[in-house]
Structures are given as structure tokens and as C-alpha cells.
PDB file of C-alpha atoms in Angstrom:
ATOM      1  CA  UNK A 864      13.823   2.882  25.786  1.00 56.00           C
ATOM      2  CA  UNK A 865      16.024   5.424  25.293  1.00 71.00           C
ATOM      3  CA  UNK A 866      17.990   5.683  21.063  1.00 75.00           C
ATOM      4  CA  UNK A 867      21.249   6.834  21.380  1.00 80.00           C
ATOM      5  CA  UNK A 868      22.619   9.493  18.757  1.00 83.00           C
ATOM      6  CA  UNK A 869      23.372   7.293  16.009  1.00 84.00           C
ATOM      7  CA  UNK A 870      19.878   5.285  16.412  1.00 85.00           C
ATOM      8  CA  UNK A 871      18.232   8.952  16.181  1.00 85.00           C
ATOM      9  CA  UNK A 872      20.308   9.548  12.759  1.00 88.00           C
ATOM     10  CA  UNK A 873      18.898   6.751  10.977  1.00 87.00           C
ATOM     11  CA  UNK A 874      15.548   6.760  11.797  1.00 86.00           C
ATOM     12  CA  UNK A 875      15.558  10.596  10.941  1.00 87.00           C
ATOM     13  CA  UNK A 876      17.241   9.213   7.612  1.00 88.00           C
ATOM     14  CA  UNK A 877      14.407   6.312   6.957  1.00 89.00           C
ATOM     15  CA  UNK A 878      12.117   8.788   7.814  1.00 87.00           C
ATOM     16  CA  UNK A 879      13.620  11.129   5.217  1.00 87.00           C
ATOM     17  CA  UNK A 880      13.595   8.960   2.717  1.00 87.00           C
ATOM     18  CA  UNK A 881      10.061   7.732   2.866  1.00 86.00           C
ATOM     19  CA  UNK A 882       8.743  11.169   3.580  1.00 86.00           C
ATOM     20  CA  UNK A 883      10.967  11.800  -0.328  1.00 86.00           C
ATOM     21  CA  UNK A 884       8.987   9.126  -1.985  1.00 87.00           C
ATOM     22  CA  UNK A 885       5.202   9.643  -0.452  1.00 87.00           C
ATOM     23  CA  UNK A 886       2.347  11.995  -1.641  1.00 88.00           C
ATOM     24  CA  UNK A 887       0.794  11.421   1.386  1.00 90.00           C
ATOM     25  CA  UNK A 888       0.909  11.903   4.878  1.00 91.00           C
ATOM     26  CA  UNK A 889      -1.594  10.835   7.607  1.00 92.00           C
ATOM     27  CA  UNK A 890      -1.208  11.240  11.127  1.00 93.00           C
ATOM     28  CA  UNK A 891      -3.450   9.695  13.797  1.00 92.00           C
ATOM     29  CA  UNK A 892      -3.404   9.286  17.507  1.00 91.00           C
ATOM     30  CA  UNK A 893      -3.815   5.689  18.099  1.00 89.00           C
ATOM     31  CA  UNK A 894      -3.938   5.931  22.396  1.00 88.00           C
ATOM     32  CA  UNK A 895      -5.589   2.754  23.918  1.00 88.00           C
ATOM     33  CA  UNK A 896      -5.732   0.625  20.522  1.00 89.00           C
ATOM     34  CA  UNK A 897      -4.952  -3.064  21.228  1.00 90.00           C
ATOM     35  CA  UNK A 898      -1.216  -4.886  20.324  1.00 91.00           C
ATOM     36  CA  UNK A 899      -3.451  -7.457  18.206  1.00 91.00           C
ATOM     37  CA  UNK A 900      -5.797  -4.229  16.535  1.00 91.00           C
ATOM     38  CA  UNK A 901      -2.403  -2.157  16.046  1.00 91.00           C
ATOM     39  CA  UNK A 902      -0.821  -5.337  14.277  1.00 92.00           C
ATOM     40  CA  UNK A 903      -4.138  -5.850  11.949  1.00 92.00           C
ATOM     41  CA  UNK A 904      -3.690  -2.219  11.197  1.00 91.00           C
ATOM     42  CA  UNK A 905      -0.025  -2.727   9.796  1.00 91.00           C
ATOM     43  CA  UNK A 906      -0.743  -6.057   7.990  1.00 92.00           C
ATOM     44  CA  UNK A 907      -3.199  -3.851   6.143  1.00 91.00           C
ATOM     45  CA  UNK A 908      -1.230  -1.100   5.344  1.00 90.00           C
ATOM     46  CA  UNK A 909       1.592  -3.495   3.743  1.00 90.00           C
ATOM     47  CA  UNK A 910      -0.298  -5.328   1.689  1.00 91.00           C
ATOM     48  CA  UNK A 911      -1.685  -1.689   0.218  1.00 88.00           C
ATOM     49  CA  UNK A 912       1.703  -0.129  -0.064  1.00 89.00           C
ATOM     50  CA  UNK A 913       1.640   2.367   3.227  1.00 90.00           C
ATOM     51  CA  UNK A 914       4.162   2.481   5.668  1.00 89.00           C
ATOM     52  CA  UNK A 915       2.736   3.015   9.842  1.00 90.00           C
ATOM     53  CA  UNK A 916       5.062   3.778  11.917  1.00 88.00           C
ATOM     54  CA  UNK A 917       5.370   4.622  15.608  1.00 89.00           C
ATOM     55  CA  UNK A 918       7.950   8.198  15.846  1.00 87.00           C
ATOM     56  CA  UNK A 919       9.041   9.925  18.507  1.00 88.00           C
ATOM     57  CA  UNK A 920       7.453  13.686  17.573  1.00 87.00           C
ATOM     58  CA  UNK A 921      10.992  15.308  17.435  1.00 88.00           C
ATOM     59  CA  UNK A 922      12.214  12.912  15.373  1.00 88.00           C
ATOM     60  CA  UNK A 923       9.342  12.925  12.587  1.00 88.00           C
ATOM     61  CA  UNK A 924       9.702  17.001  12.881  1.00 88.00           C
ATOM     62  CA  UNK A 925      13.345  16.800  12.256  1.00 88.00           C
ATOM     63  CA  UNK A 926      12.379  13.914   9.084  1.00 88.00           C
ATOM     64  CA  UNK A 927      10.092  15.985   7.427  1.00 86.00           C
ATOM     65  CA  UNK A 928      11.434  19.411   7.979  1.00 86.00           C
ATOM     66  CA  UNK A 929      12.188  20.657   3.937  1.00 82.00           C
ATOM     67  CA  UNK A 930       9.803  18.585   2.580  1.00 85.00           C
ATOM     68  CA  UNK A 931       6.443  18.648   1.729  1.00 84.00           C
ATOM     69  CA  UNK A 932       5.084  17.403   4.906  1.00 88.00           C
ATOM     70  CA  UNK A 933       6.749  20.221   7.002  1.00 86.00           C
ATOM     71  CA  UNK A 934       3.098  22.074   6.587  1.00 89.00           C
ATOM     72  CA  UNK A 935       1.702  19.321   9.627  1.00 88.00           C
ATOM     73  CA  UNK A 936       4.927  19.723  11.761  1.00 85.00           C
ATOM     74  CA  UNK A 937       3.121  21.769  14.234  1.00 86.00           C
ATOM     75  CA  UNK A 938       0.276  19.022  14.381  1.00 86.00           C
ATOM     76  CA  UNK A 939       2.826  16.642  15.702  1.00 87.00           C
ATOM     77  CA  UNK A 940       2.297  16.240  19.669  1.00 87.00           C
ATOM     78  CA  UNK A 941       1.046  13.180  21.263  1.00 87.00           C
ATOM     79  CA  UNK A 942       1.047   9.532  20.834  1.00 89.00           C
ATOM     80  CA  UNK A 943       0.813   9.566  17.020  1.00 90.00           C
ATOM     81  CA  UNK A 944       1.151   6.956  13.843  1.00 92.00           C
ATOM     82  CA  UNK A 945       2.577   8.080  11.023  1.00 92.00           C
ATOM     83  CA  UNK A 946       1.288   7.128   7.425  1.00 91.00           C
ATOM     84  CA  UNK A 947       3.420   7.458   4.341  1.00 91.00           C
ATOM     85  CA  UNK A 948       2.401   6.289   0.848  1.00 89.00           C
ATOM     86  CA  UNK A 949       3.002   6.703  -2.752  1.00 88.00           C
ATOM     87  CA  UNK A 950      -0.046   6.342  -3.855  1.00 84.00           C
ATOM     88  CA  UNK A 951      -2.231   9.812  -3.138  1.00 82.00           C
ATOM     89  CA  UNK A 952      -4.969   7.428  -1.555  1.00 87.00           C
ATOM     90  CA  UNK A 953      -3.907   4.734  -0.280  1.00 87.00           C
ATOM     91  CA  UNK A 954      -2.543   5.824   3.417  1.00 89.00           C
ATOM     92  CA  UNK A 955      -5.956   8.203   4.217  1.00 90.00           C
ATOM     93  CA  UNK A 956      -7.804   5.227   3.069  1.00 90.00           C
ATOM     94  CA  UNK A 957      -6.242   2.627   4.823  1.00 91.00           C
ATOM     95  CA  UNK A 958      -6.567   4.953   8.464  1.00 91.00           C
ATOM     96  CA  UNK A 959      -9.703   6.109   7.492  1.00 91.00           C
ATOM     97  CA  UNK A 960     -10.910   2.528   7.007  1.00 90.00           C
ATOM     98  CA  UNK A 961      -9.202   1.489  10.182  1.00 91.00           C
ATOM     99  CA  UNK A 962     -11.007   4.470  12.030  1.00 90.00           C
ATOM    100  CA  UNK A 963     -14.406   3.122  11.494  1.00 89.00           C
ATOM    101  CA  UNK A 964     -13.933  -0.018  12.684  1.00 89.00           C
ATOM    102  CA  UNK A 965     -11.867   1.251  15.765  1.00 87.00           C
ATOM    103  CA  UNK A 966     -12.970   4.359  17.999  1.00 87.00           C
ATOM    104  CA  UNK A 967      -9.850   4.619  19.552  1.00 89.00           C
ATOM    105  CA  UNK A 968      -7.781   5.472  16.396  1.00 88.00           C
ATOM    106  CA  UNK A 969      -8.259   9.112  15.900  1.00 90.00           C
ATOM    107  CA  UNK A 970      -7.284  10.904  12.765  1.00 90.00           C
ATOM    108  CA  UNK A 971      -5.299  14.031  13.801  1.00 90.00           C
ATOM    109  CA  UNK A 972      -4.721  15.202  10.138  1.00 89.00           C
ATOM    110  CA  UNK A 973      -2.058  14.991   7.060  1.00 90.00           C
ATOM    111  CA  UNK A 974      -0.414  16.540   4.322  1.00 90.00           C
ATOM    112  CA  UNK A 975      -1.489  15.846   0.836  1.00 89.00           C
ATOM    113  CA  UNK A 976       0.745  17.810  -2.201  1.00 82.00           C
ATOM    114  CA  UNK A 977       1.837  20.464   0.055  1.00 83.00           C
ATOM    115  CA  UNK A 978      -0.972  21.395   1.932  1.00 88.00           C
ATOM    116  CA  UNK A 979      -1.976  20.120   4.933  1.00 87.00           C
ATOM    117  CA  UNK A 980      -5.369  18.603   5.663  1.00 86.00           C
ATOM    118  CA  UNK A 981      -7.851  18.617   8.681  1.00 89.00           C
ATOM    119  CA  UNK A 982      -9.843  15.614   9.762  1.00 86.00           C
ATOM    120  CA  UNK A 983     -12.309  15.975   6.913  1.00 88.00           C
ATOM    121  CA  UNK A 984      -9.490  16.278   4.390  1.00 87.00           C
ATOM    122  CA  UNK A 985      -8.179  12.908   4.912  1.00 87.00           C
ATOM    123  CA  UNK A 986     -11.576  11.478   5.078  1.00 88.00           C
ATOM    124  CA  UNK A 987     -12.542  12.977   1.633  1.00 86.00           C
ATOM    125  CA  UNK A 988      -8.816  11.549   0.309  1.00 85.00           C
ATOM    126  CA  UNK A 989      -9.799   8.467   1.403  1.00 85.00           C
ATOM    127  CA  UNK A 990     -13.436   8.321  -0.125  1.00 85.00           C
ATOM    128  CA  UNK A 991     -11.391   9.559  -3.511  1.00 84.00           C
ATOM    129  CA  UNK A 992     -11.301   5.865  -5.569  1.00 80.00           C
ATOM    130  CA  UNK A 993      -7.868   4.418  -5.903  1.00 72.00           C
ATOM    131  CA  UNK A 994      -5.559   4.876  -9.183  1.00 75.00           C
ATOM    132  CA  UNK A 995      -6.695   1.392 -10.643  1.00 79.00           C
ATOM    133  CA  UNK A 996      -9.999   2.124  -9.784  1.00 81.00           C
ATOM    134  CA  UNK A 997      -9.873   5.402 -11.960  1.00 80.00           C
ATOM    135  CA  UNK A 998      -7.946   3.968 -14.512  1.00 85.00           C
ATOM    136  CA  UNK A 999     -10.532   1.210 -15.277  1.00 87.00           C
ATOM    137  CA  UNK A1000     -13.221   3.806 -15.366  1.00 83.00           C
ATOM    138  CA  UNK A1001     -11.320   6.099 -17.958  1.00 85.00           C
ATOM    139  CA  UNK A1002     -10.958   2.727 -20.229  1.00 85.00           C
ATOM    140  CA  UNK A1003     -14.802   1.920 -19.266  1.00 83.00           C
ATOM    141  CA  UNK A1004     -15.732   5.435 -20.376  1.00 83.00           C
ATOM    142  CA  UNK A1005     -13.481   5.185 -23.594  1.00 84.00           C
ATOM    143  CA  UNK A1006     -14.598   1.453 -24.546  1.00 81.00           C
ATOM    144  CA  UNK A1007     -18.656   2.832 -24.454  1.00 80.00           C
ATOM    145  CA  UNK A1008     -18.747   4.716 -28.050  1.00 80.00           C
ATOM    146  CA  UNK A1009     -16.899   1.914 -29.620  1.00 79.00           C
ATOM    147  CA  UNK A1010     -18.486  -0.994 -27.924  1.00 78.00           C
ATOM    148  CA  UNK A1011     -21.783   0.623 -28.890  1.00 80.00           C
ATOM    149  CA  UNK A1012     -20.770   0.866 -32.557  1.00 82.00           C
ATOM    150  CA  UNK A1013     -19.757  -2.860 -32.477  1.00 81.00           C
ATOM    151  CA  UNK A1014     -23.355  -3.769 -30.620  1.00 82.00           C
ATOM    152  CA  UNK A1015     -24.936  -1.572 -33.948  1.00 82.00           C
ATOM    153  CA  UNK A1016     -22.875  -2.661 -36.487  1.00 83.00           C
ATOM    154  CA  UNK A1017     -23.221  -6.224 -35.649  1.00 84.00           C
ATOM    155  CA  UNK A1018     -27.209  -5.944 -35.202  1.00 83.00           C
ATOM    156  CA  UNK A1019     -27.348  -4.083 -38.554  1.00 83.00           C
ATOM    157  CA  UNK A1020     -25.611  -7.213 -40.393  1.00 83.00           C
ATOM    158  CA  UNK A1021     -27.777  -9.826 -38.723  1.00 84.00           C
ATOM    159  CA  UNK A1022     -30.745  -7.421 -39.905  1.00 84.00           C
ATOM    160  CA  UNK A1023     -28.861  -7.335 -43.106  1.00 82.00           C
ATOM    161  CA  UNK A1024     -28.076 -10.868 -43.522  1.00 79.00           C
ATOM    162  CA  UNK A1025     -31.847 -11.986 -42.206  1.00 76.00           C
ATOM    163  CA  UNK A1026     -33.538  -9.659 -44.935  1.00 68.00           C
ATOM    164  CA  UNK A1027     -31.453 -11.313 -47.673  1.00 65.00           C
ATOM    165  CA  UNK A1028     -32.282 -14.913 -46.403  1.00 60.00           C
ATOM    166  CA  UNK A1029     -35.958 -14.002 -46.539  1.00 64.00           C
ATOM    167  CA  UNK A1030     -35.681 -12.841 -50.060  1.00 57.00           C
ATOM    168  CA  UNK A1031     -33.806 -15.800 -51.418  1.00 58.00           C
ATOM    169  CA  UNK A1032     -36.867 -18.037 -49.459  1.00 59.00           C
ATOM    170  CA  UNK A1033     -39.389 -15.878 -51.524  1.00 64.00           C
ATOM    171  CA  UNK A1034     -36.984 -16.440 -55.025  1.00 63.00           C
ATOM    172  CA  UNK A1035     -36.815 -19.608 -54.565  1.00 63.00           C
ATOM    173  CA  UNK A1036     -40.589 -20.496 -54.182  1.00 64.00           C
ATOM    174  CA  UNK A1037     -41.348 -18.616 -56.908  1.00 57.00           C
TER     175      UNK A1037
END
């Protein structure tokens, strides 16, 4: 069906708009996937934050044209679905996921900080752990020395505190 002028303007404006709030951009062809495997793919990418959607080419040229993303505008012919996220992870790994499972998905490429990426860009963004994941790790990593202090320190007291009981056993059978 057919969007009249006014339908065009607003989803060029949506478009817009998310385009202004993403780091990323994936783009994959998604010919012959399922209603039911298309819907499983969106559930997913809600509950992590990305935002699929189905554009017509010209639109999604016309969205992201002054941003970032215009680096992939040439990239953008054929039945495509178009992933937008915040986080610089989460759309490659959410398609990237998807495309394992699901042959008929086929990564196409995306934009990442400016640049645009090939096929093997998005899969090594995806492979890239998440923010939380990275975050724990620096707080792992930082934790270590002092955790280890705390494990010495506290086995240096019991030593401590084990030595002194043994001499007030030998004081007080002499």
C-alpha cells in the first residue's frame, strides 16, 4: 500500500529521530523469513533496546541523509530491515544472533560511529561484550588487588591469632 505525502513525512521524521539517538546501524535483507520468525526477531530486539523496522529504501535514504548513517546510503536496495540502537552492541548482536539461527536473514552491512561496516564488521560488533558486561569486568579487575589483600590480611591474623593461642597453651602448662 501506497503512503501518501504526509505518511512519507513522518516516517522520514521517526526515522530521523531514531537515526539522532543510535550509535548503530544494521541493515539486513530478511527475503523469505517467516511472519512468526520476523515477529520473534522484533520481540527480541525490544526487550534489548533496538528498534527493526521495515523502510521503504527512499525513505530510510532521505532519514539518514546528514547523519552518521549516510556512509551505508548507497547499501540501501532491496528488501531490507533496519536496526537502530543506542547501545554500540546491542542491534549487530541482536541480527547477528538472529542470523545464526535463520539462513534466510542476511546481514547486508551497517554503520557504526561514522564508518560504515561490511558483513564481518557487524559480526565482530556483535561478538564485542555488551556495556554491562564490560562494566562488571572493569569492577572484577579493580576488586582483584584489594580482595587479595583482604584474603592476606585476614589469613595473616588467623596465623597471628593461632600462634598466640599456642603460646598462652604452653604458659599456662608451665
Amino acid at each position: 500500500m501506497s503512503l501518501n505525502r504526509s505518511e512519507k513525512e513522518a516516517v522520514i521524521v521517526e526515522v530521523t529521530s531514531l537515526a539522532a539517538k543510535a550509535q548503530t546501524l544494521v541493515i539486513a535483507e530478511y527475503r523469505g523469513i517467516t511472519v512468526a520468525d520476523m515477529t520473534k526477531l522484533r520481540a527480541d530486539a525490544r526487550s534489548k533496546g533496538v528498534s527493526l523496522s521495515v523502510l521503504k529504501n527512499t525513505l530510510a535514504r532521505r532519514a539518514v541523509a546528514g547523519s552518521a548513517f549516510e556512509v551505508v546510503a548507497d547499501q540501501m536496495t532491496g528488501p531490507l530491515i533496519y536496526g537502530f540502537s543506542e547501545d554500540a552492541v546491542a542491534a549487530a548482536k541482536v541480527v547477528a544472533d538472529f542470523a545464526k539461527t535463520n539462513d534466510k536473514l542476511v546481514i547486508r552491512g551497517g554503520a557504526f560511529g561514522g564508518k560504515a561496516l561490511d558483513v564481518d564488521g557487524v559480526k565482530q560488533l556483535a561478538n564485542i561484550p555488551s556495556k554491562e558486561v564490560l562494566l562488571a569486568q572493569v569492577c572484577g579487575l579493580l576488586m582483584s588487588p584489594m580482595s587479595r589483600t583482604a584474603v592476606v590480611l585476614g589469613a595473616l591474623a588467623a596465623q597471628k591469632s593461632e600462634g598466640s593461642a599456642e603460646v598462652a597453651a604452653e604458659t599456662a602448662e608451665a
